[in-house]
Coordinates of C-alpha atoms and ligand atoms in Angstrom, one line a residue:
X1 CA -33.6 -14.0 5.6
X2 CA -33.7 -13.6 9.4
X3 CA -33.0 -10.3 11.0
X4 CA -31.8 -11.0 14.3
X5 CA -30.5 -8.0 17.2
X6 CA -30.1 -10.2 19.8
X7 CA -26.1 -11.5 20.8
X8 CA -27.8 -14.9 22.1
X9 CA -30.5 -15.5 19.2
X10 CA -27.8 -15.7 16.8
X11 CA -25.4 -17.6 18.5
X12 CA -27.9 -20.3 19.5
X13 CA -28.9 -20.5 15.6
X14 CA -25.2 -20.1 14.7
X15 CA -24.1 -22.8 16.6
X16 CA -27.1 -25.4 15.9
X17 CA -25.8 -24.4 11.6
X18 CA -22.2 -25.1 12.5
X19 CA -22.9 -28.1 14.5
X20 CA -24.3 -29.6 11.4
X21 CA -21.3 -28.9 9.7
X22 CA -22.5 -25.6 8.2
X23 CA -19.8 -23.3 6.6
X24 CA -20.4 -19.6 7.9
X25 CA -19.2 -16.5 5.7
X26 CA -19.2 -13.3 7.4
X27 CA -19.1 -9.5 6.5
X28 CA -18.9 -7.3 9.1
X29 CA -20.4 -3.6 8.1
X30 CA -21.5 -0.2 9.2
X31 CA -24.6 -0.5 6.7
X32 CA -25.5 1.7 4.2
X33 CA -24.3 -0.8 1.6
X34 CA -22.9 0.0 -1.7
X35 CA -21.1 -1.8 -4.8
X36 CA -18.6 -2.5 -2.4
X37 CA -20.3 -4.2 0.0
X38 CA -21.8 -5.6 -2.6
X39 CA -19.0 -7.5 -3.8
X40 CA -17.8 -9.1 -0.4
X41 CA -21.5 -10.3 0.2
X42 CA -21.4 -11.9 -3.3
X43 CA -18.0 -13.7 -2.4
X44 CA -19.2 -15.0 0.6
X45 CA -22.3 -16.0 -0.9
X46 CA -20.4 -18.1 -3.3
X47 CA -18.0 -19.6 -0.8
X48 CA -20.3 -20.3 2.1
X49 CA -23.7 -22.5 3.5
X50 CA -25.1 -19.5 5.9
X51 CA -23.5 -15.6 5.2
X52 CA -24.2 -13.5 8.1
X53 CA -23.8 -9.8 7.6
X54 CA -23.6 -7.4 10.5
X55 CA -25.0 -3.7 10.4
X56 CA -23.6 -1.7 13.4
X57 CA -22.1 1.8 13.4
X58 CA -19.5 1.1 15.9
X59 CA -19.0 4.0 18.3
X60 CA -15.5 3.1 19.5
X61 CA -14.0 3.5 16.0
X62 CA -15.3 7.1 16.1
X63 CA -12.7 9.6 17.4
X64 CA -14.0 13.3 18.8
X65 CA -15.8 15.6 16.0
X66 CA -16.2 12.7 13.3
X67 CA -19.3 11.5 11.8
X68 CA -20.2 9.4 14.5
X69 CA -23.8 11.1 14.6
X70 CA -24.4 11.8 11.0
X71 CA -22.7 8.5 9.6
X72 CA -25.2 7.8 7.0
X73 CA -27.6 4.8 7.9
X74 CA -30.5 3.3 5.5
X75 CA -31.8 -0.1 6.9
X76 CA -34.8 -0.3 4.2
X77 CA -32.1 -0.1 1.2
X78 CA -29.8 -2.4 3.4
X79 CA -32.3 -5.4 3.9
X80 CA -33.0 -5.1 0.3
X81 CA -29.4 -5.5 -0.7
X82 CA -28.8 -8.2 1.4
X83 CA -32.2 -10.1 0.0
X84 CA -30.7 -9.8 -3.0
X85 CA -27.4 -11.7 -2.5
X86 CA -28.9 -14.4 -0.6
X87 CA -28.1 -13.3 3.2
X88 CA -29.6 -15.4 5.5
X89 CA -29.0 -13.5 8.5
X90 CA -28.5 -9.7 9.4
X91 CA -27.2 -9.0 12.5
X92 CA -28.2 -5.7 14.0
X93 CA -27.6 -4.9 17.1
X94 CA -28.3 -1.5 19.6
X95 CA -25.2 0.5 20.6
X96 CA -26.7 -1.3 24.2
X97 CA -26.7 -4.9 23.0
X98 CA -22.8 -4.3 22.0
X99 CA -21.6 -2.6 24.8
X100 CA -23.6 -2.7 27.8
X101 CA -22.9 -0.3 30.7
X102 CA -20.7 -2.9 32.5
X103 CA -18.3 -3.4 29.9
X104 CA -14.6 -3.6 31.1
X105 CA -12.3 -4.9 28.6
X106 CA -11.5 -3.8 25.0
X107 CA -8.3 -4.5 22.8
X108 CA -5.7 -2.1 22.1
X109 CA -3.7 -2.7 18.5
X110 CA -0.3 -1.6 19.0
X111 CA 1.3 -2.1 15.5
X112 CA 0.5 -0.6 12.0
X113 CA -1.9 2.0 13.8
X114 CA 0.6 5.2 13.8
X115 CA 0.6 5.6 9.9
X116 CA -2.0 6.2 7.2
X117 CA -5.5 7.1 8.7
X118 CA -4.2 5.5 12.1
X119 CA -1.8 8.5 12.8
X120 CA -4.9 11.2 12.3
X121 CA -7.4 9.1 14.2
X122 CA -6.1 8.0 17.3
X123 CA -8.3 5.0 19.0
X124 CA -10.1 4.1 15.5
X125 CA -8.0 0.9 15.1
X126 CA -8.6 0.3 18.8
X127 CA -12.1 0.4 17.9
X128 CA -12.1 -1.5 15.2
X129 CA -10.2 -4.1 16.9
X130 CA -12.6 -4.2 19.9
X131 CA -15.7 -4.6 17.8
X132 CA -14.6 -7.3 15.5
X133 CA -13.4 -9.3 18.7
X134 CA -16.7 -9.5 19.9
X135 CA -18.6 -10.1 16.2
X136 CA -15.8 -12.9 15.8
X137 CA -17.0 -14.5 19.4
X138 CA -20.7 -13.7 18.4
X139 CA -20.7 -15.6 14.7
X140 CA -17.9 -17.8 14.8
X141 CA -17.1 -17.9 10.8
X142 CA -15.3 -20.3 8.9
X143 CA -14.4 -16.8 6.7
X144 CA -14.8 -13.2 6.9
X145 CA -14.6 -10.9 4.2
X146 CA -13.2 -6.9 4.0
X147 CA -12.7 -4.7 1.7
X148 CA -9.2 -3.7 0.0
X149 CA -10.3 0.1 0.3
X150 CA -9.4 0.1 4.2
X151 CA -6.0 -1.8 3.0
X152 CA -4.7 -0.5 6.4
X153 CA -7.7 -2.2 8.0
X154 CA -7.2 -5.8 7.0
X155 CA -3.3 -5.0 7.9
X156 CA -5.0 -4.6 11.5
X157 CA -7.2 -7.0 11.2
X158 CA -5.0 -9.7 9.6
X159 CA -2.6 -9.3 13.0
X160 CA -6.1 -9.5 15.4
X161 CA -7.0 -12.9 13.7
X162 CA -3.4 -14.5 14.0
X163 CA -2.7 -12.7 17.8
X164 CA -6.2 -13.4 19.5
X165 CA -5.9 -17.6 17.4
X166 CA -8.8 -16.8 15.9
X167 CA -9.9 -19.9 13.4
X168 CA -11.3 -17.3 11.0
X169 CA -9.7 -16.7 7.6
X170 CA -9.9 -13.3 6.1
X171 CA -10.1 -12.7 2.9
X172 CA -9.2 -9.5 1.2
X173 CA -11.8 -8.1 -1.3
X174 CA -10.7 -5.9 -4.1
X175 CA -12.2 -2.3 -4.3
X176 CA -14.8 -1.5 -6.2
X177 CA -15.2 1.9 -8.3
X178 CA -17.8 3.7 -10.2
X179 CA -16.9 4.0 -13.9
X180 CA -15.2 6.9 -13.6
X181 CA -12.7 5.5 -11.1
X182 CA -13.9 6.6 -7.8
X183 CA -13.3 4.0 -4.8
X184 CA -17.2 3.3 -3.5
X185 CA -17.5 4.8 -0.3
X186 CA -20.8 4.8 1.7
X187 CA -18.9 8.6 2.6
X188 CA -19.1 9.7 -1.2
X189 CA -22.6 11.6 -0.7
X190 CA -21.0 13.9 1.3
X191 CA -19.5 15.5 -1.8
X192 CA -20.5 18.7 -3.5
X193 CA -21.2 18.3 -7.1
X194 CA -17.8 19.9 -8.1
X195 CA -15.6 17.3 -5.7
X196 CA -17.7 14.6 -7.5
X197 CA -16.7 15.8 -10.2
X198 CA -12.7 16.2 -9.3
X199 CA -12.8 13.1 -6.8
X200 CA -11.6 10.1 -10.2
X201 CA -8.6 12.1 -9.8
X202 CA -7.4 10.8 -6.6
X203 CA -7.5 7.3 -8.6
X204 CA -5.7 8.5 -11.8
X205 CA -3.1 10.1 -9.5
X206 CA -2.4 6.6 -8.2
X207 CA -2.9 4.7 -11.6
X208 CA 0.2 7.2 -13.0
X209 CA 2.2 6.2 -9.9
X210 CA 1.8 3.0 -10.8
X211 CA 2.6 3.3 -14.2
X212 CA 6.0 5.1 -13.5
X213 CA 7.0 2.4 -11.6
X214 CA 6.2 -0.3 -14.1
X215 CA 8.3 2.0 -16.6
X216 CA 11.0 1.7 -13.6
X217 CA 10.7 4.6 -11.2
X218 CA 11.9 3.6 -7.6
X219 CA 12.3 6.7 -5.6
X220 CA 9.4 6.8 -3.1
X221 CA 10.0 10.6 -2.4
X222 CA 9.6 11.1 -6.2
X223 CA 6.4 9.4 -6.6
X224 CA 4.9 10.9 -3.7
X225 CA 5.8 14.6 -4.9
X226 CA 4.1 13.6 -8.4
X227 CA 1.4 12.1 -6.6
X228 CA 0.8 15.4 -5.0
X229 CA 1.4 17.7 -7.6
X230 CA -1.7 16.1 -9.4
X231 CA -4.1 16.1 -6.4
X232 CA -3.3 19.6 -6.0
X233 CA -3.3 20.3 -9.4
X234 CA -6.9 18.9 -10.1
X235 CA -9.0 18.9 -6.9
X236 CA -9.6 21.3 -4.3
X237 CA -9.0 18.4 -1.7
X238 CA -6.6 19.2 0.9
X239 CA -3.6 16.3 0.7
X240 CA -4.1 14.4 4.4
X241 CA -1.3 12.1 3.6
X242 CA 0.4 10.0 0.2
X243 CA 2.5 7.1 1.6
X244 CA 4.4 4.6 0.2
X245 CA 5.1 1.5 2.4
X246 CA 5.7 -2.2 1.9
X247 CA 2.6 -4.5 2.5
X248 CA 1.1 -5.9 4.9
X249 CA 3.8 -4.8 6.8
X250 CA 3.5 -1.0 6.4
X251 CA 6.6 -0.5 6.9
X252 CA 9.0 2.9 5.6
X253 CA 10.5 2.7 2.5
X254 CA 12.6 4.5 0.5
X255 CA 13.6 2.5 -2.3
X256 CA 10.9 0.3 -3.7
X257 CA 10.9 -3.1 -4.1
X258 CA 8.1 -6.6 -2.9
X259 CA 4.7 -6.2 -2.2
X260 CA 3.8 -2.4 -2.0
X261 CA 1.0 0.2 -1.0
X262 CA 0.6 3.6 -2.5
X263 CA -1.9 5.0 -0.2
X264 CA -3.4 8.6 0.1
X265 CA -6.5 10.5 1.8
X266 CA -7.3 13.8 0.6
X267 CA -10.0 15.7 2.8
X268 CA -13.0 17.4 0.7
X269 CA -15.1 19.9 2.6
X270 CA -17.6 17.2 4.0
X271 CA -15.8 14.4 3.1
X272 CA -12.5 12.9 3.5
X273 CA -11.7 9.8 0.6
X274 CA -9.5 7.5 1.1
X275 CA -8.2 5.3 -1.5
X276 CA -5.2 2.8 -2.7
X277 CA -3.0 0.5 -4.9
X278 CA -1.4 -2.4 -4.2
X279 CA 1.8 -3.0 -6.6
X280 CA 3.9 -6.1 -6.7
X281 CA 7.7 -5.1 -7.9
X282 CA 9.6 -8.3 -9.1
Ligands
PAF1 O1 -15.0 -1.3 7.6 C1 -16.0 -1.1 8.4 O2 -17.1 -0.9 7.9 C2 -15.8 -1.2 9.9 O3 -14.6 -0.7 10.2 C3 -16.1 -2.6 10.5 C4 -15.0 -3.6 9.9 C5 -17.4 -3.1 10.1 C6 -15.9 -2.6 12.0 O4 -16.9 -1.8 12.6

């Protein structure tokens, strides 16, 4: 496994793989790996010749008074990880490297960005958007891989890849949860022992959702009441927003019927968790 910070040292041994018909599998991260990251690196192990996997905590998807400073990092744990499932290169680049002073373009996204965590942090999809440009340039994969937690996130990123003809495929990964039911989040250590405790509940809230609309339960307002009447009921997380909306799309519904996302974010005291089902109504 090569650990490589330079832009130009990968892309010369990048391009020399490819040439000789090398498939590259990519997963972009912000280190401090879990089970989650985890499971994209072991897809993209399986699918691909070479997996790269990226560590950098991307400064532009950071909005004024988040976490940008104390976003938790562990390199030591991370290189061990990614021995484990067979990565044969880690990018990791300086905040320099990335953006250099001179810097004068970056993308703005200009759909799916005003709902779910896109309405409460203005410029993060922007950010997002701008960074995976530039690791898309840099590595040049045959696939990329991205987790299902940030549902809203491969939305985004799904509609970089087809408006900037990017040859990359993106494939969804599904989300990952401790036994208890808790979506993996490299943000979960923020959590006092109690909101440990209380945090399964923001998955059982969905799972019952999902279950009343298996049994035939349409009305989006309805759900989303219910939805919030157990958060509040068994956390002491402050609701950021429950939404209902057709995906990928993201779209408003009211009645409920294809491809759907019941999505919430609920804000702890250090910690805000975000987390997500996907139903398909027939
Ligand atoms: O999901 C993440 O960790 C980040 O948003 C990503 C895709 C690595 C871009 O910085």
């Amino acid at each position: 496994m090569k650990i490589i910070t330079k832009i130009k040292d990968l892309q010369s041994d990048l391009l020399l793989l490819k040439s000789n018909g090398k498939k590259i599998g990519f997963v972009p991260t912000m280190g401090y790996l879990h089970e989650g990251h985890e499971a994209l690196l072991a897809q993209a192990r399986a699918n691909n010749d070479v997996v790269v996997l990226s560590i950098f905590v991307n400064p532009l998807q950071f909005g004024e008074g988040e976490d940008l400073d104390t976003y938790p990092r562990d390199i030591v744990h991370d290189e061990q990880v990614a021995k484990k499932h067979g990565v044969d290169y880690i990018f990791y680049p300086t905040v320099q490297e990335m953006y250099p002073d001179d810097m004068s373009v970056t993308v703005k996204v200009h759909k799916n960005t005003d709902v779910l965590c896109g309405a409460s942090r203005p410029g993060h999809f922007d950010g997002v958007a701008t960074v995976l440009t530039k690791l898309f340039n840099i590595v040049q994969p045959h696939n990329a891989y991205f987790g299902m937690k940030d549902a809203q996130q491969v939305a985004v990123v799904k509609g970089l890849v087809k408006d900037f003809n990017f040859p990359i495929e993106i494939i969804p990964v599904d989300i990952v949860r401790e036994e208890d039911g808790l979506a993996k989040s490299s943000r979960n250590v923020y959590l006092l022992s109690e909101e440990r405790e209380e945090a399964p509940h923001l998955y059982k809230s969905l799972q019952s959702a999902a279950e009343k609309i298996a049994e035939g339960e349409r009305n989006a307002n309805r759900l989303k009441q219910e939805i919030r009447g157990y958060i509040e009921k068994h956390t002491s997380g402050i609701v950021d927003y429950i939404e209902i909306y057709s995906y990928p799309e993201l779209g408003e519904l009211t009645e409920l019927k294809g491809q759907i996302i019941i999505a919430i974010a609920v804000k702890f005291s250090r910690a805000r968790l975000i987390d997500n089902v996907t139903v398909e109504i027939g």
